Coordinates of C-alpha atoms and ligand atoms in Angstrom, one line a residue:
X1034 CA -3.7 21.7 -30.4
X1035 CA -5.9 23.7 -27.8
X1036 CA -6.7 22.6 -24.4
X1037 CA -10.4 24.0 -24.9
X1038 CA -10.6 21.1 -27.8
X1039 CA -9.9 18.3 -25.5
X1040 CA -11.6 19.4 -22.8
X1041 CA -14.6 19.6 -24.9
X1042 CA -14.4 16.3 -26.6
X1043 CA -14.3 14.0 -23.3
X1044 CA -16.7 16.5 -21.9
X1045 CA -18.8 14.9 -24.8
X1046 CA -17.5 11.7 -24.2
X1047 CA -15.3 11.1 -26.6
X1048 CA -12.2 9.1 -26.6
X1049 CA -9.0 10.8 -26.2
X1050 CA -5.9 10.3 -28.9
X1051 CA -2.4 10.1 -27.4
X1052 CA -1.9 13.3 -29.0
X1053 CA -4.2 14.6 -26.9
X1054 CA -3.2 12.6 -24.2
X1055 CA 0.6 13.5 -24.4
X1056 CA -0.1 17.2 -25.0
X1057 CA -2.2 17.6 -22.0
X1058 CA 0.5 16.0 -19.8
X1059 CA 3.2 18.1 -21.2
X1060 CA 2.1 20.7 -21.3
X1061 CA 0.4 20.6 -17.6
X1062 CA 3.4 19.6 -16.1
X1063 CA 5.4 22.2 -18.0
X1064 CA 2.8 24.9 -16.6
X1065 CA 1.8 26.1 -19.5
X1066 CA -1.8 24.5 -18.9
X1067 CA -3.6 26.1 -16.0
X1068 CA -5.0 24.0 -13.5
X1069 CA -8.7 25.3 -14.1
X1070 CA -8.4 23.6 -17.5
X1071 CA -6.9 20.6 -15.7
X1072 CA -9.2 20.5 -13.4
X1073 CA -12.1 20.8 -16.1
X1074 CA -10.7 17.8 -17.9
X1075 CA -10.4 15.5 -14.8
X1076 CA -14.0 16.1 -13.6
X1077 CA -14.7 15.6 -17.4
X1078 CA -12.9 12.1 -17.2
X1079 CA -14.7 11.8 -13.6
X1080 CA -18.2 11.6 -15.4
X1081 CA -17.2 9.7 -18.6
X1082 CA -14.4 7.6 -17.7
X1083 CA -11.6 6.2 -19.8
X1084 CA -12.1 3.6 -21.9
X1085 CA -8.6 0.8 -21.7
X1086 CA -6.4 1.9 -24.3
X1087 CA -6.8 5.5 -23.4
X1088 CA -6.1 4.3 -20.0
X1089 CA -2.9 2.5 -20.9
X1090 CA -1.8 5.8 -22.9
X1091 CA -2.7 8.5 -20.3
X1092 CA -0.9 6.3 -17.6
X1093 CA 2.5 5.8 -19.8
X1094 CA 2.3 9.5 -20.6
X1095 CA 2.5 10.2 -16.8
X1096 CA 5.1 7.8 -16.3
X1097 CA 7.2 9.5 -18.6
X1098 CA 6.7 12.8 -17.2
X1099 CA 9.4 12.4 -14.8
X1100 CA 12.5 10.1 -14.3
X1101 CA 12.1 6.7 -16.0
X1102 CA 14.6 4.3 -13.1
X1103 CA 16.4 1.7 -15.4
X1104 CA 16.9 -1.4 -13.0
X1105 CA 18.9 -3.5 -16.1
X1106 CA 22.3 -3.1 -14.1
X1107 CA 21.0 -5.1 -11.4
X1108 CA 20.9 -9.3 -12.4
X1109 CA 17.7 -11.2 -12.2
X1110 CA 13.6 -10.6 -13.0
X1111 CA 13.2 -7.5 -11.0
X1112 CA 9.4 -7.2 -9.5
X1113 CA 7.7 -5.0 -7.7
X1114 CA 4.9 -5.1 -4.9
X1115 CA 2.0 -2.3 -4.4
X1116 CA -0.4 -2.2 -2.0
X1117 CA -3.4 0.1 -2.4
X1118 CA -3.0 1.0 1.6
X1119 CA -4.8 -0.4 4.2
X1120 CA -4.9 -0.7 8.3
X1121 CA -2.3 -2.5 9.7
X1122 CA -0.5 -3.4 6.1
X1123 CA 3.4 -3.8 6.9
X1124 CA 3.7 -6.9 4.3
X1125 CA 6.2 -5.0 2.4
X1126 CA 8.4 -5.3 5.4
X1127 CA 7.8 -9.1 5.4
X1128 CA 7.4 -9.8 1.8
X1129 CA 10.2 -8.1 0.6
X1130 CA 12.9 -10.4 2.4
X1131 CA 11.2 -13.3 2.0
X1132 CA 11.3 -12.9 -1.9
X1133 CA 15.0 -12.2 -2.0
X1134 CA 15.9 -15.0 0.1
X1135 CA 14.9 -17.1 -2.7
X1136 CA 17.0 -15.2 -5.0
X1137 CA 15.2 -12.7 -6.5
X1138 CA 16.1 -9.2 -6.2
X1139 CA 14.1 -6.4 -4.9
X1140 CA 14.7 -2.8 -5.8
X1141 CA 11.9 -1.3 -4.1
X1142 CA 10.8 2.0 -3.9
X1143 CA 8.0 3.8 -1.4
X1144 CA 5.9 6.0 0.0
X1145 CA 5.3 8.1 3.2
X1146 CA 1.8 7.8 4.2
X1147 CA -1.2 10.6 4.2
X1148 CA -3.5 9.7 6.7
X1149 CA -3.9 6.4 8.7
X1150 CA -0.9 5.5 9.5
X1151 CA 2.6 5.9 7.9
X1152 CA 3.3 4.5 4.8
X1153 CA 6.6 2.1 4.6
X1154 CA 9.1 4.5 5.2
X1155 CA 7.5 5.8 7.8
X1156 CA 7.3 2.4 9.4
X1157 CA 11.0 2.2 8.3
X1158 CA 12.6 5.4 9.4
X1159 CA 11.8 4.2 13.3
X1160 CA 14.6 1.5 12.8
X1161 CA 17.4 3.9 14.4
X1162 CA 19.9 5.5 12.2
X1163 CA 18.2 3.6 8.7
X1164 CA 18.2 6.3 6.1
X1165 CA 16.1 5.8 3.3
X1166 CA 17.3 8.4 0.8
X1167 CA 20.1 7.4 -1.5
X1168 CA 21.7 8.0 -5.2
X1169 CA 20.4 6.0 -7.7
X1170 CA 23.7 3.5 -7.8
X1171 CA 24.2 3.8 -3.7
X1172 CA 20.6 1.8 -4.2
X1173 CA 21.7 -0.4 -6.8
X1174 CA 24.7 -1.1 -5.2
X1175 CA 22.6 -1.8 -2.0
X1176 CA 20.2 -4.4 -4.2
X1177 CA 23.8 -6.1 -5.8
X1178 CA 25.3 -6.3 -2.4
X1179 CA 22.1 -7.9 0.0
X1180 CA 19.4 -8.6 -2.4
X1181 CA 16.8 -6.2 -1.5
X1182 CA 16.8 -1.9 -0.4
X1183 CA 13.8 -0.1 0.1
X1184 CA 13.9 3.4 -0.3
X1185 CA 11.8 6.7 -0.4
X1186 CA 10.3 7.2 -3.6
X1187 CA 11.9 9.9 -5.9
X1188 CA 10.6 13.1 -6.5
X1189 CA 11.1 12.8 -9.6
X1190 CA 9.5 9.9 -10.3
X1191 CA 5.6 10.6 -12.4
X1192 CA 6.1 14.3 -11.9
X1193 CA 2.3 14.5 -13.8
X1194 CA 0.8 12.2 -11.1
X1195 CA 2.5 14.4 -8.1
X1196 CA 0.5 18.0 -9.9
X1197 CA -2.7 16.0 -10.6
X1198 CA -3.2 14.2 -7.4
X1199 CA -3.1 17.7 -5.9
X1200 CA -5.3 19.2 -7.9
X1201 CA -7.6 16.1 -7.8
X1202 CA -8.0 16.3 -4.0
X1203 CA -9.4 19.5 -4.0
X1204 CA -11.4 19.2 -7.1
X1205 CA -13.4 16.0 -5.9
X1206 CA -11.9 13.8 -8.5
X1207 CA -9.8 11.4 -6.9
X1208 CA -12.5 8.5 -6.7
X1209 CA -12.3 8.1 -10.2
X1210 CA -11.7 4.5 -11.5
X1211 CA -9.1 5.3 -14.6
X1212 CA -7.4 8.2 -12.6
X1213 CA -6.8 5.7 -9.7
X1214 CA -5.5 3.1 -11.9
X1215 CA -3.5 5.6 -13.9
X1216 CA -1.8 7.5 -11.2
X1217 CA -0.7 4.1 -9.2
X1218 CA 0.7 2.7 -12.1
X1219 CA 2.1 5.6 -13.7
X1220 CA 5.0 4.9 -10.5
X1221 CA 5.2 1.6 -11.3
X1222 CA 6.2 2.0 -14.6
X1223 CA 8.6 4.5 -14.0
X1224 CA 9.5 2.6 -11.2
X1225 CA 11.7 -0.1 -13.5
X1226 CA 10.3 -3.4 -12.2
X1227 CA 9.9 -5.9 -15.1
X1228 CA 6.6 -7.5 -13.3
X1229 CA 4.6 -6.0 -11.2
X1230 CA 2.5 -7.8 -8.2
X1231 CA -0.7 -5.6 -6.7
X1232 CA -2.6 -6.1 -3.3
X1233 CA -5.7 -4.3 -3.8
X1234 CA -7.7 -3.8 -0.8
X1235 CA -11.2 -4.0 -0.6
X1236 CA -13.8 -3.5 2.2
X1237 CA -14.1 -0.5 4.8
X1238 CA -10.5 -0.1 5.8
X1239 CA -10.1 0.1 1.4
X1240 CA -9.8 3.1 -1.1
X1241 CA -12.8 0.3 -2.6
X1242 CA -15.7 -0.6 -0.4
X1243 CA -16.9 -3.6 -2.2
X1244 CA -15.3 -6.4 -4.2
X1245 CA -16.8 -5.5 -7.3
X1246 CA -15.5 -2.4 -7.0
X1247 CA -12.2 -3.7 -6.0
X1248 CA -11.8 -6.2 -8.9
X1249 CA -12.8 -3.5 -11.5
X1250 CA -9.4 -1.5 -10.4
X1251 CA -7.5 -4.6 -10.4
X1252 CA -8.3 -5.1 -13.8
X1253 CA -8.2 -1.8 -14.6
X1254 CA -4.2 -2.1 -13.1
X1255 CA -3.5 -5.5 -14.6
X1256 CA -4.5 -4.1 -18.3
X1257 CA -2.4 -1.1 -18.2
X1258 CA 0.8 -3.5 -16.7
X1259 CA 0.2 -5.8 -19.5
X1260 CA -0.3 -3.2 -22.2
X1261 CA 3.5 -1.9 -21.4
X1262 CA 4.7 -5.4 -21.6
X1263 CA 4.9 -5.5 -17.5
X1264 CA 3.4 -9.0 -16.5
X1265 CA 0.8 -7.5 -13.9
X1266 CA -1.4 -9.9 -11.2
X1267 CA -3.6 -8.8 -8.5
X1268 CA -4.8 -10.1 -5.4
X1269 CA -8.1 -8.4 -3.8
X1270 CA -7.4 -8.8 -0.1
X1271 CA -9.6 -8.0 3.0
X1272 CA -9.4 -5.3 4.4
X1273 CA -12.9 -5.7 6.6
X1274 CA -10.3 -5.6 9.3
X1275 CA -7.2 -4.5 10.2
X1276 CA -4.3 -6.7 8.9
X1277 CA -2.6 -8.2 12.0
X1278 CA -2.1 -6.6 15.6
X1279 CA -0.4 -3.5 15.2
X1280 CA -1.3 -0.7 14.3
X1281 CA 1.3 2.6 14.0
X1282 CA 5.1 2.6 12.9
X1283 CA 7.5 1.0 15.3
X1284 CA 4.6 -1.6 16.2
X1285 CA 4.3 -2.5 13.2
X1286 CA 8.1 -3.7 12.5
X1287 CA 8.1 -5.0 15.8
X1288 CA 5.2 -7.2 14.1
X1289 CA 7.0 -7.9 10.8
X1290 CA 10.0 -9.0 12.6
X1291 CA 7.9 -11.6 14.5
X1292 CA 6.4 -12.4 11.3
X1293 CA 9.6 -13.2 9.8
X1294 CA 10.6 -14.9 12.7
X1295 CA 7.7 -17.5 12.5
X1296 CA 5.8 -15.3 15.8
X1297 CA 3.4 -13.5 13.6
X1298 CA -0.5 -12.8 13.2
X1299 CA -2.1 -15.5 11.6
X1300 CA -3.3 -13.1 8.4
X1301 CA -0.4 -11.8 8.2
X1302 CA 1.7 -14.5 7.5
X1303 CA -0.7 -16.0 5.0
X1304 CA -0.7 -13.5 2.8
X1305 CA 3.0 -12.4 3.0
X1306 CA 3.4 -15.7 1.9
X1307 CA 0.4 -16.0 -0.5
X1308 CA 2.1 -12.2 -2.3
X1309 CA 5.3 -14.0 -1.9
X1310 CA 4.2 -16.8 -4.2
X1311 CA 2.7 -14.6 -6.7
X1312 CA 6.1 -12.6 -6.7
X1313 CA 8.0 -16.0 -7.1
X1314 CA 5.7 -16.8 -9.8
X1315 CA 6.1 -13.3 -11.8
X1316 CA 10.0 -14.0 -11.5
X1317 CA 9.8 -17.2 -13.2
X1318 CA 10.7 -19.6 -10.8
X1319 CA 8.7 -22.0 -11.0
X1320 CA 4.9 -23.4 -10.3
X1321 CA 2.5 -21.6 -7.8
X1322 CA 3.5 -25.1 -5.8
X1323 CA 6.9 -24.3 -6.0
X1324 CA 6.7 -20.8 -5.1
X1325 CA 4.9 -21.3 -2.0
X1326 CA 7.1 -24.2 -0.8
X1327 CA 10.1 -21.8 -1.8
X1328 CA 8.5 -19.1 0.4
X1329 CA 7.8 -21.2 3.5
X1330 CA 10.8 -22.1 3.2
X1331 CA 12.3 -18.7 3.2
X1332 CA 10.1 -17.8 6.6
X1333 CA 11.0 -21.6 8.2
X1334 CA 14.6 -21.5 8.0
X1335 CA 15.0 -17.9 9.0
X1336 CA 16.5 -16.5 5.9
X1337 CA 14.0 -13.6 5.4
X1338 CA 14.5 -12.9 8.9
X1339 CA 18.2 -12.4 8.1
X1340 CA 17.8 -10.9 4.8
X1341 CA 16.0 -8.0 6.8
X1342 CA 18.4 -7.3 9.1
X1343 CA 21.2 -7.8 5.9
X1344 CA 19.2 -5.1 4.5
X1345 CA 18.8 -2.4 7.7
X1346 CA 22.4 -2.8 8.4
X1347 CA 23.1 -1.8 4.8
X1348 CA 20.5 1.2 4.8
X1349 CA 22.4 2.2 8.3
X1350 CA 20.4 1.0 10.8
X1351 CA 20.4 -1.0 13.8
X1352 CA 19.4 -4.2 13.3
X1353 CA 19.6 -5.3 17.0
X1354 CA 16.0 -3.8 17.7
X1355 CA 14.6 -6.5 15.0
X1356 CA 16.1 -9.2 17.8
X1357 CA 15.1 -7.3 20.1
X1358 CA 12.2 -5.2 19.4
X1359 CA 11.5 -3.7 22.8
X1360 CA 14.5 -1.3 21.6
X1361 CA 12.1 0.0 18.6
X1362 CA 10.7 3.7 20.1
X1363 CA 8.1 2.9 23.0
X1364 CA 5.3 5.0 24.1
X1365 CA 5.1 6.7 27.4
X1366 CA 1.5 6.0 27.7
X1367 CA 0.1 2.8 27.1
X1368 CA -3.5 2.3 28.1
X1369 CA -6.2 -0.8 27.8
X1370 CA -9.5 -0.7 26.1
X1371 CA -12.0 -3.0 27.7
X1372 CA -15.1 -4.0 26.3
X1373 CA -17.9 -2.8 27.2
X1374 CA -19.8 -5.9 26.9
X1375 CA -19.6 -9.7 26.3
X1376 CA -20.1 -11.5 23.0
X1377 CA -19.0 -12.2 19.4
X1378 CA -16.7 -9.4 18.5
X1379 CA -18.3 -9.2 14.8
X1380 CA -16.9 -5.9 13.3
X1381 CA -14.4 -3.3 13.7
X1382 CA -14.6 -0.7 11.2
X1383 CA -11.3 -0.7 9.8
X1384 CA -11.2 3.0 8.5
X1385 CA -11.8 4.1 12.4
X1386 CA -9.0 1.7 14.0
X1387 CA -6.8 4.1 11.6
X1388 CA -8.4 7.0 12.5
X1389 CA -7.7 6.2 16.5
X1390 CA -4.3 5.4 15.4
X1391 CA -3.4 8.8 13.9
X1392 CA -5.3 10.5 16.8
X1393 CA -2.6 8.8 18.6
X1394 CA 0.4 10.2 16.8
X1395 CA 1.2 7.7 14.4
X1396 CA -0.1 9.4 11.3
X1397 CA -0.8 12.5 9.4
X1398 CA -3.3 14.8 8.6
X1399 CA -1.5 17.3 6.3
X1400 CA 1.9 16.0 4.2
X1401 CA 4.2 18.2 6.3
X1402 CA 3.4 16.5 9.9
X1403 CA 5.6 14.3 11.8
X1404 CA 4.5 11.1 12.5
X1405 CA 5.7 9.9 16.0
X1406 CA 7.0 6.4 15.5
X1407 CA 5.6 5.1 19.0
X1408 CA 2.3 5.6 18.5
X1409 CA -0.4 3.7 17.6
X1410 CA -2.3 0.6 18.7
X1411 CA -2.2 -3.1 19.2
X1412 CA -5.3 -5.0 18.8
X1413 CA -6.2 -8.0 21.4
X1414 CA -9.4 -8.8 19.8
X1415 CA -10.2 -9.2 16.4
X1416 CA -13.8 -10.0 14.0
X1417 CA -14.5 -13.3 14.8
X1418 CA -13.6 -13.7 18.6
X1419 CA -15.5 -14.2 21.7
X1420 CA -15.2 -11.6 24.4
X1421 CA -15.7 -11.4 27.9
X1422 CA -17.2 -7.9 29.2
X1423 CA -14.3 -6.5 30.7
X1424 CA -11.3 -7.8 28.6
X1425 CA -9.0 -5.9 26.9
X1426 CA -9.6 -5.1 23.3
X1427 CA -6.9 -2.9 22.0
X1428 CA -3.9 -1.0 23.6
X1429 CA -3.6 2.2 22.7
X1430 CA -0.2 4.0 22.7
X1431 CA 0.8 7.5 23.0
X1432 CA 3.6 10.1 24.0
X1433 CA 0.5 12.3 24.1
X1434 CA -1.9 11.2 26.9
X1435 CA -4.6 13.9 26.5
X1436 CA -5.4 12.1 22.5
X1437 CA -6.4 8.5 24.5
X1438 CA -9.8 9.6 25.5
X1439 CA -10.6 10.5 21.6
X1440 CA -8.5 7.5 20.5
X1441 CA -10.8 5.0 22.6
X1442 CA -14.1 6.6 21.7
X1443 CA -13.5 5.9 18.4
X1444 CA -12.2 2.5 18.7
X1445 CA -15.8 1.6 20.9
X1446 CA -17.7 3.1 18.3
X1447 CA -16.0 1.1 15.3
X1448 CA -16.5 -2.4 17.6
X1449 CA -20.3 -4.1 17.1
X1450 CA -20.9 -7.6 19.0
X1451 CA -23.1 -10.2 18.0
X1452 CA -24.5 -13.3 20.1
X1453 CA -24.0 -15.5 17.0
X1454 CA -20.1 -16.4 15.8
X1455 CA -19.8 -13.9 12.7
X1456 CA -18.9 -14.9 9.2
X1457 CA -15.3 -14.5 8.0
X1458 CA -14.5 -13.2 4.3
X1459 CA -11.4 -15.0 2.9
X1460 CA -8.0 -13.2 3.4
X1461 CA -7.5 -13.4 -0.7
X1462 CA -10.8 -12.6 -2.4
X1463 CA -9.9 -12.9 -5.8
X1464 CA -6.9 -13.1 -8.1
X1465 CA -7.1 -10.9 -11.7
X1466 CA -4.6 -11.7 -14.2
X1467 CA -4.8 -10.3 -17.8
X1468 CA -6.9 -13.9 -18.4
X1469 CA -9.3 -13.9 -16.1
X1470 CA -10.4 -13.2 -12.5
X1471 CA -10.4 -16.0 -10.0
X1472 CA -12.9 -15.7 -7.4
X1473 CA -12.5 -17.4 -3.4
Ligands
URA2176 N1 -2.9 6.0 -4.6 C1 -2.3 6.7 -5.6 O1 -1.1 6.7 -5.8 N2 -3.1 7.4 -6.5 C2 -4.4 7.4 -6.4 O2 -5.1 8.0 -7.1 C3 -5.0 6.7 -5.3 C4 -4.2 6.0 -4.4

């Protein structure tokens, strides 16, 4: 087979074999494809898309480009959460005990974040002395023993996806719908789970601006699941506006550990516990009724609060700071944004809340910067409240002092008031299973 061949056949929109499919990824990863051939097929597949099956057969080819994790020694439905990244998205911190306080084990592997903020090791690693790399069984054993670990994702895991999402961010191809799809789900597959439970964002904090958009790649996700015999579901969630208060690393688990212990944001909660459900309901136990109740209860009685700490204490941390979470890293400098004037607070552009936030410290602009795991922000004032000129809008908090000025300017500039109470979206916008999509 030559590479020319396949480049020139989706170049004329044709359909690609998994021959073709499987040779391209082999061979890429194996170096013996150049990238300038790589890159000539992804911009190819940029302008004529992938039609399902070839999807389906390009994503399993990644996945099996790297290490395959076999979960089957741990007991139970095994089942996985992804989120396609937001503002202020910790639920993994939240959602993840609550689900194996009712019994069903969680063997979850993550991210660091580009960008924003962290991603949920980031958020992790600020729990003192919690590690979050481990052998394959010291993870296992770590699921057996508490019910849940969450861990840094191997770098070994979709080795395919790792050399194409390079190449794709410097080749302008990464906003294509079937590479998206394919490279997430490539990591769930290899990641083991035997169902699979997305959160895809939509709105101007989202990879996915609108919720058409949105509920294409949720569909486009669900399909591929469900062709590899992974039950698959999606939520489209809002992401108009950051999700909860916090924004940045240790704030953030301060906020999931007041989530958990019945303290948290409003949105938060709700959908922790609405992905909870869904979670529930891809482990088999039970009704979406029952799986809610089951997941109240969870958060009500304190046992995902507990389940948490079960789980830090294992992964070496200090589990104290989730009682008391004034022991989490604090900034040196914390300062108030006021608003400039009175009225409906009626949009905050999400994508510019994270922005401030990693002006701050608490992200990353190239892979191999620290994130500082004080910064960040906490928001006072959200879409949909009134505000006095004068009042406090955000904090903003730093260990470097000279970022606030930028930090604030944006934040301003994201905020737009109206004299008219704004319209909410729903939290959950829509649920795709393989069946159908469910709009709210
Ligand atoms: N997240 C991924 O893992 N891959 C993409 O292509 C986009 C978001």
């Amino acid at each position: 087979m030559r590479m020319t061949d396949v480049i020139q056949k989706k170049r004329d929109g044709g359909a690609l074999s998994p021959e073709e499919l499987s040779f391209f990824i082999q061979e890429y990863v194996a170096g013996r494809i150049p990238d300038y051939q790589a890159a000539a097929l992804l911009m190819a597949i940029w302008y004529r898309g992938m039609d399902p099956t070839e999807t389906a057969q390009l994503t399993w080819c990644m996945a099996q480009s790297g290490e395959m994790v076999d979960l089957s020694s741990i007991p139970g439905v095994k089942v996985d959460k992804h989120s396609t990244g937001g503002v202020g998205d910790k639920t993994t911190l939240v959602v993840a005990p609550l689900v194996a306080a009712c019994g069903v084990p969680v063997a979850k592997m993550s991210g660091r974040g580009l960008g924003f903020t962290g991603g949920t090791i980031d958020k992790l690693e600020s729990i003192p002395g919690l590690r979050t790399s481990f052998d394959r069984e010291q993870f296992f054993e770590i699921v057996r023993k508490t019910g849940l670990a969450v861990v840094g994702q191997s770098g070994e895991l979709a080795l395919a996806d790792k050399k194409l999402y390079a190449l794709r961010d410097v080749t302008c191809t990464v906003d294509s719908l079937p590479l998206i799809a394919s490279s997430i789900m490539s990591k769930k597959l290899a990641a083991g789970a035997d169902a699979i439970v997305l959160d895809v964002k939509t709105g101007s904090g989202a990879f996915m601006k609108t919720l058409e958009e949105s509920i294409q790649l949720a569909q486009a996700m669900v399909r591929i699941g469900e062709h590899h015999g992974r039950p698959t579901v999606a939520l489209v969630t809002d992401m108009d506006r950051p999700l909860g208060w916090a924004v940045g690393n240790a704030l953030e688990v301060a906020e999931a550990a007041d989530t958990l212990r019945g303290r948290g944001p409003q949105d938060l909660t709700q959908l922790c516990l609405r992905l909870a459900q869904e979670m529930l309901g891809a482990a088999g136990l039970g009704g979406p009724e029952d799986c809610r109740r089951a997941a109240q209860q969870a958060l009500d009685t304190g046992e995902g609060f507990s389940r948490l700490c079960r789980m830090v204490e294992a992964q070496g941390g200090d589990s104290q700071v989730l009682e008391d979470t004034h022991r989490l890293p604090q900034a040196s400098c914390v300062h108030p944004v006021k608003s400039p004037q009175s009225g409906w607070l009626c949009h905050m552009e999400t994508a510019a809340c994270g922005r401030a936030s990693m002006v701050l410290g608490a992200g990353r602009e190239r892979k191999e910067d620290p994130v500082d795991p004080a910064a960040g922000l906490v928001l006072r004032k959200k879409p949909g409240d009134w505000v006095e000129a004068g009042e406090v809008l955000a904090l903003l908090h730093t260990n470097r002092p000279q970022t606030v000025e930028e930090a604030q300017t944006l934040l301003l500039k994201a905020t737009a008031f109206s004299k008219e109470p704004p319209r909410q979206p729903p939290l959950v916008q829509a649920r795709v299973t393989a069946q159908e999509v469910e709009r709210f």
